PDB file of C-alpha atoms in Angstrom:
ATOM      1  CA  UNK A   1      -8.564  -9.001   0.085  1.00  0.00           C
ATOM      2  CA  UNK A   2     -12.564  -9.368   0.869  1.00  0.00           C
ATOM      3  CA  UNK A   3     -11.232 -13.078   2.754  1.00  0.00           C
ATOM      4  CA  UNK A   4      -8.851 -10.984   4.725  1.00  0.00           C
ATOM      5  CA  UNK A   5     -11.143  -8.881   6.051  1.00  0.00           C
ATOM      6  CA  UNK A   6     -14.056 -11.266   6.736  1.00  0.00           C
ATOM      7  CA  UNK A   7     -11.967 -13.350   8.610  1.00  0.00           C
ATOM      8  CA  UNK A   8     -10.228 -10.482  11.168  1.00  0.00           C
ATOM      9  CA  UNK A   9     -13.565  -9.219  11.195  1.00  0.00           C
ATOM     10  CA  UNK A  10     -15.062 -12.343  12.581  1.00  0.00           C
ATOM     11  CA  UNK A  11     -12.410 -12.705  14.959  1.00  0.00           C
ATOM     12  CA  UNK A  12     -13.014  -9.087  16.250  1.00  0.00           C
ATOM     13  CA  UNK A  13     -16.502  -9.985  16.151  1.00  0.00           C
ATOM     14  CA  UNK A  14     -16.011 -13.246  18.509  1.00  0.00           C
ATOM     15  CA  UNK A  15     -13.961 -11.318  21.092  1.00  0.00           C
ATOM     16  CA  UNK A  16     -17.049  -8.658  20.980  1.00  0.00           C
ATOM     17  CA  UNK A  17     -19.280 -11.274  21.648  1.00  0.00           C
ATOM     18  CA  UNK A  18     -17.460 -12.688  24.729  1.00  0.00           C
ATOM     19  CA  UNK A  19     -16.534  -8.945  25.711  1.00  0.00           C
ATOM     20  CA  UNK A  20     -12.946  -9.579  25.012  1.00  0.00           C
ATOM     21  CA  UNK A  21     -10.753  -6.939  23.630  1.00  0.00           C
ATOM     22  CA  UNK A  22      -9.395  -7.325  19.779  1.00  0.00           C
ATOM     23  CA  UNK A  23      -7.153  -9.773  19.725  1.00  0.00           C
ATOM     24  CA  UNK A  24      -6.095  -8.309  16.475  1.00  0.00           C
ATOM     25  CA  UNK A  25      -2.803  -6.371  16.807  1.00  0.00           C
ATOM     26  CA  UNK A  26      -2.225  -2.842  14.776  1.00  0.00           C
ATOM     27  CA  UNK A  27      -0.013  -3.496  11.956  1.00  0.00           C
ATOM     28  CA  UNK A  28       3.648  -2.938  12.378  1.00  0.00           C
ATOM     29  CA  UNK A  29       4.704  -1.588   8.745  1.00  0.00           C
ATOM     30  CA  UNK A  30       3.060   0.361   6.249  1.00  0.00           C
ATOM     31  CA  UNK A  31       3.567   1.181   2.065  1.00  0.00           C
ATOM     32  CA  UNK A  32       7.074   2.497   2.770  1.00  0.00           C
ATOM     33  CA  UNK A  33       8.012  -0.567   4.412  1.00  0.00           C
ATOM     34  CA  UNK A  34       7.229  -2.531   1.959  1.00  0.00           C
ATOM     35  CA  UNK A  35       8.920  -0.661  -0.726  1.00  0.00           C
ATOM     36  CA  UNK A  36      11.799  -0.891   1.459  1.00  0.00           C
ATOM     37  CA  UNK A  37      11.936  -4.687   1.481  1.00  0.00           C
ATOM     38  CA  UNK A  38      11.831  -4.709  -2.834  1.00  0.00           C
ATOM     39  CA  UNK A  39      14.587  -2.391  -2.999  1.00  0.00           C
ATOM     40  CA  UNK A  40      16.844  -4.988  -2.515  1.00  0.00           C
ATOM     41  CA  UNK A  41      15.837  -6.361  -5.982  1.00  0.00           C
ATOM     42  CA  UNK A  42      16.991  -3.152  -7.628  1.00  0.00           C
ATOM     43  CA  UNK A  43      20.379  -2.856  -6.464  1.00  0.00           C
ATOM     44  CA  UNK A  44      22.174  -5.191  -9.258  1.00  0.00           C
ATOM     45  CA  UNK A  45      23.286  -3.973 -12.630  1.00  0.00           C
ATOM     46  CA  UNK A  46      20.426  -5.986 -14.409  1.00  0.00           C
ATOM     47  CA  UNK A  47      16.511  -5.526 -12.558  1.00  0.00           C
ATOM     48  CA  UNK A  48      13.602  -7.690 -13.715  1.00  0.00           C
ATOM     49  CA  UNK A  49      10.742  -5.095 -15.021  1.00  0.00           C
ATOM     50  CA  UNK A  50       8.126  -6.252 -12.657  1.00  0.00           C
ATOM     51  CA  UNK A  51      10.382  -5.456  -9.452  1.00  0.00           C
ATOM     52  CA  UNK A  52      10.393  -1.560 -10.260  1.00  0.00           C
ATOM     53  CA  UNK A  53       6.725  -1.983 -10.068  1.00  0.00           C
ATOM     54  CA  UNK A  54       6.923  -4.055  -6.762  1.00  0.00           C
ATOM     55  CA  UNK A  55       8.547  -0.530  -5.421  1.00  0.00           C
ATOM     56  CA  UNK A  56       7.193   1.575  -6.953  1.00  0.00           C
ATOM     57  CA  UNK A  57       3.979   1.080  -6.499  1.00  0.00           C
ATOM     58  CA  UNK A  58       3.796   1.104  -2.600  1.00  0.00           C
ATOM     59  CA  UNK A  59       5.584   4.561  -2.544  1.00  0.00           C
ATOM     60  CA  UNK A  60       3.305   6.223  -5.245  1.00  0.00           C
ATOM     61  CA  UNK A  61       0.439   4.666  -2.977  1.00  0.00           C
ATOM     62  CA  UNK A  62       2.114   6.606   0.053  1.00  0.00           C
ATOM     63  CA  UNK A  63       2.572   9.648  -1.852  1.00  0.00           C
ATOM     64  CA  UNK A  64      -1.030   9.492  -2.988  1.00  0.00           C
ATOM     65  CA  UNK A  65      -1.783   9.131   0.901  1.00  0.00           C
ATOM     66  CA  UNK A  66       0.155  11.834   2.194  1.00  0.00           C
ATOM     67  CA  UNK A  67      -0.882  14.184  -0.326  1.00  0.00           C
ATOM     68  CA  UNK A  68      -4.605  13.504   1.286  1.00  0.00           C
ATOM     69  CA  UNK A  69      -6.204  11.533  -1.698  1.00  0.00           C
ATOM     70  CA  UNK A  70      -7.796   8.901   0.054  1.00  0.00           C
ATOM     71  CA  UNK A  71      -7.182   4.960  -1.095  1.00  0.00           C
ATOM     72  CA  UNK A  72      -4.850   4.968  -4.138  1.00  0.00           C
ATOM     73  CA  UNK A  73      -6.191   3.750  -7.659  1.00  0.00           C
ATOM     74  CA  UNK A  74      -5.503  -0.416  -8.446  1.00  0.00           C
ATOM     75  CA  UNK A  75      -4.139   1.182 -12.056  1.00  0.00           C
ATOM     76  CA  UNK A  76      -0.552   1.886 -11.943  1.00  0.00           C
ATOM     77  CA  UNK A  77      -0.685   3.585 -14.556  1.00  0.00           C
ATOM     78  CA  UNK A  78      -3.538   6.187 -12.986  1.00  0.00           C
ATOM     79  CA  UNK A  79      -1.592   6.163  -9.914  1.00  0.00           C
ATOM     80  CA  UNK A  80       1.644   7.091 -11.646  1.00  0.00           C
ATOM     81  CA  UNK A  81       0.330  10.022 -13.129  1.00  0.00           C
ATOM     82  CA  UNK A  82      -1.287  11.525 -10.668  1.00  0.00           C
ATOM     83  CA  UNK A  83       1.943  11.285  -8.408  1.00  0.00           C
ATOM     84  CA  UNK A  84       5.007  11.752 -10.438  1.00  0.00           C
ATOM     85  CA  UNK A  85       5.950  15.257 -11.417  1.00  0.00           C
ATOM     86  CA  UNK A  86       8.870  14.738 -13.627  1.00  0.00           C
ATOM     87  CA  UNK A  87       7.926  14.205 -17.452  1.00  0.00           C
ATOM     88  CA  UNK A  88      11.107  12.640 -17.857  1.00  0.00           C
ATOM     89  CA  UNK A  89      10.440  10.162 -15.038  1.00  0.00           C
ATOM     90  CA  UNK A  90       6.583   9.476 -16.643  1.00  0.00           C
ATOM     91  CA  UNK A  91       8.195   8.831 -19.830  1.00  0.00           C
ATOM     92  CA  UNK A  92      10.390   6.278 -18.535  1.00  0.00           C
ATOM     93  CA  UNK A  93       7.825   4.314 -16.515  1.00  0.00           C
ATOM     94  CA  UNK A  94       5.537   4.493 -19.205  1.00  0.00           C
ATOM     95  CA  UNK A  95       8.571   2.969 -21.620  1.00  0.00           C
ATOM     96  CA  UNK A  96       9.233   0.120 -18.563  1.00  0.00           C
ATOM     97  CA  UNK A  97       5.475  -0.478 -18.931  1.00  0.00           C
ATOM     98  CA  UNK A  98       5.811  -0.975 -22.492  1.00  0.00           C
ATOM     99  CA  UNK A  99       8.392  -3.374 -22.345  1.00  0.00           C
ATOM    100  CA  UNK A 100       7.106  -5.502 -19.189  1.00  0.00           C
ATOM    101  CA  UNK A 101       3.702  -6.047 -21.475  1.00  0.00           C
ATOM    102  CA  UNK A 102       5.740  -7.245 -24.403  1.00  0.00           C
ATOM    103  CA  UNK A 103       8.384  -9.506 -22.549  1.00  0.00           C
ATOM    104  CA  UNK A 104       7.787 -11.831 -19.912  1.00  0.00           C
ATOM    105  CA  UNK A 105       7.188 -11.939 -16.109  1.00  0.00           C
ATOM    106  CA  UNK A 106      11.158 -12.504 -15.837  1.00  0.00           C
ATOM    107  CA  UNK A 107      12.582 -10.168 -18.184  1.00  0.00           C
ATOM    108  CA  UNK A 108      15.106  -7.718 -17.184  1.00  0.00           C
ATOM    109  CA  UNK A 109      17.326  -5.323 -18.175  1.00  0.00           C
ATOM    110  CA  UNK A 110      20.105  -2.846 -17.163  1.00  0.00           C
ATOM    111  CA  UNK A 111      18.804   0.006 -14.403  1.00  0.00           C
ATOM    112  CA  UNK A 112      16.630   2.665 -15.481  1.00  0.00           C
ATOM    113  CA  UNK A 113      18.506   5.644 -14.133  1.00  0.00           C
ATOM    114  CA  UNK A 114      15.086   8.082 -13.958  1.00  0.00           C
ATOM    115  CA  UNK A 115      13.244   5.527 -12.528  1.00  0.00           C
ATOM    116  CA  UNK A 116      16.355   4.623 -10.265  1.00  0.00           C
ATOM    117  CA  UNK A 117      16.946   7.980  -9.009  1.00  0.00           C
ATOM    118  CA  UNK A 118      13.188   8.413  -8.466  1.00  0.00           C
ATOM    119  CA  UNK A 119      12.679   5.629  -6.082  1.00  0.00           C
ATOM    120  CA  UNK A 120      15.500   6.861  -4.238  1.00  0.00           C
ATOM    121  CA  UNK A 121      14.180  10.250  -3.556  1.00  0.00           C
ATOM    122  CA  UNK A 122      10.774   8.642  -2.901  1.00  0.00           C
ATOM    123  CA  UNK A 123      12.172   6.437  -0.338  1.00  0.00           C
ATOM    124  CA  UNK A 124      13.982   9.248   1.275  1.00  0.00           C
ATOM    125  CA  UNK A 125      11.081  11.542   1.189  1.00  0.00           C
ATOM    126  CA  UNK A 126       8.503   8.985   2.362  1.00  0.00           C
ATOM    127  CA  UNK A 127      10.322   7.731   5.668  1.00  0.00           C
ATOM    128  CA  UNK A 128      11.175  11.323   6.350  1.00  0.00           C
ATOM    129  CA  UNK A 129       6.998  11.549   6.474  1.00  0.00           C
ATOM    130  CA  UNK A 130       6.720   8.224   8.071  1.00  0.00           C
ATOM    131  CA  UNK A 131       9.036   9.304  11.034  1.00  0.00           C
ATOM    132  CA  UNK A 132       7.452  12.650  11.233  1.00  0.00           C
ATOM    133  CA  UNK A 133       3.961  11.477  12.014  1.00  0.00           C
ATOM    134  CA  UNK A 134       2.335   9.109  14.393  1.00  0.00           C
ATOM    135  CA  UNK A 135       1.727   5.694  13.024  1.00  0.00           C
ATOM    136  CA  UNK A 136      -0.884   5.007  14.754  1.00  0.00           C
ATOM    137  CA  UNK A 137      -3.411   7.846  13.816  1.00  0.00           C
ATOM    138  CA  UNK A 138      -6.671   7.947  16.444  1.00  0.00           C
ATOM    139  CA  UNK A 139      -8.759   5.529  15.490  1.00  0.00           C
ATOM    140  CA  UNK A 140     -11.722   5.822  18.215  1.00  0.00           C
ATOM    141  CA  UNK A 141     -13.733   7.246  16.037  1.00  0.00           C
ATOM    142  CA  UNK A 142     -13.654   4.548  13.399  1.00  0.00           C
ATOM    143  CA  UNK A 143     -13.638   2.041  16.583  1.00  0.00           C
ATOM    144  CA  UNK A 144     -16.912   3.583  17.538  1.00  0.00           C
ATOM    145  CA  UNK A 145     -18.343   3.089  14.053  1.00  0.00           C
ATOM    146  CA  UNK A 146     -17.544  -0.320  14.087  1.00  0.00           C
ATOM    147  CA  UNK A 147     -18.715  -1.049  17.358  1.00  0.00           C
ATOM    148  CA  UNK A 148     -22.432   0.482  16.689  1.00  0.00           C
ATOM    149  CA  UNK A 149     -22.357  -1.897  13.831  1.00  0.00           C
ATOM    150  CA  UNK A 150     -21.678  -4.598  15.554  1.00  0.00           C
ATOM    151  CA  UNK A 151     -24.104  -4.261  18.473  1.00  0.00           C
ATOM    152  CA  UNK A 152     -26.544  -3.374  15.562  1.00  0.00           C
ATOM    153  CA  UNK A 153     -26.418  -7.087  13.992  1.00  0.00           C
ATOM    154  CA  UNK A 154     -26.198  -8.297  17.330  1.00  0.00           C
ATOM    155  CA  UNK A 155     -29.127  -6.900  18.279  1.00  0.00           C
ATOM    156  CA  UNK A 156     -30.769  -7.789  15.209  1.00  0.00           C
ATOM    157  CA  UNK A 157     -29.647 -11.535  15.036  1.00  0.00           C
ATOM    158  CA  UNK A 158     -31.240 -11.497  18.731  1.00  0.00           C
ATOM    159  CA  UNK A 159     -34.948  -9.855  17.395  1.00  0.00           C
ATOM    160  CA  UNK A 160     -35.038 -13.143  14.904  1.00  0.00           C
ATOM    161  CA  UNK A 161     -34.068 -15.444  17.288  1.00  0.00           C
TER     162      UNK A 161
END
């Protein structure tokens, strides 16, 4: 969120200013991780609606990442069918989506076995990706960026004063 980022960002912008490294730490999971943690949801009989879309959402984001999109779409919907493949899998989560807009936030029902087996490819194929890559991609040049920026307004704030 915007508050998220205006409030590491004046953190990295007070170490800058007393020439003190980021105190911010890298971040120690990513889409896949998080999908992992919802899966536990979906291991009953009976899964509330919504909790497909808790997993399935972060690993259609990392699917839209590896595949070199850039940021993912906010619509599931767009998201899902630019990533999925399988018609019969589409038709499925766009029958779950029908059904989570008419019932309620807690509705459930028995497992949808597309949708199941789906997420349990994804999962594989995604971590398979995650381990075969760095997780920490070089950032200098972004680091740069953000540096020039910030000495920029610095040095601006310092022409007003």
């Amino acid at each position: 969120s915007k508050v998220i980022v205006a409030k590491e960002l004046s953190v990295f912008y007070d170490a800058f200013l007393q020439g003190q490294p980021s105190p911010l730490g890298e971040l120690d999971f990513q889409y896949v991780d998080y999908a992992h943690w919802q899966r536990e949801y979906l291991q009953g009989e009976v899964v509330r609606h919504k909790k497909y879309l808790y997993v399935l959402r972060p690993l259609l984001a990392a699917r839209w990442i590896r595949e070199g999109r850039g940021v993912p779409p906010m619509r599931f919907a767009e998201l899902a069918q630019a990533t999925v493949r399988s018609d019969a899998v589409l038709d499925e989560l766009n029958r779950l989506l029908e059904v989570k807009m008419r019932a309620g936030e807690a509705a459930t029902s028995p497992r949808w076995p597309a949708i199941h087996a789906f997420i349990e490819r994804e999962l594989q194929l995604a971590q398979a990706h995650k381990e075969e890559h760095d997780p920490r991609p070089d950032t200098s040049g972004l680091d740069a960026f953000l540096f020039d920026v910030v000495t920029h307004v610095e040095e601006k704030k310092n022409e007003r004063d």
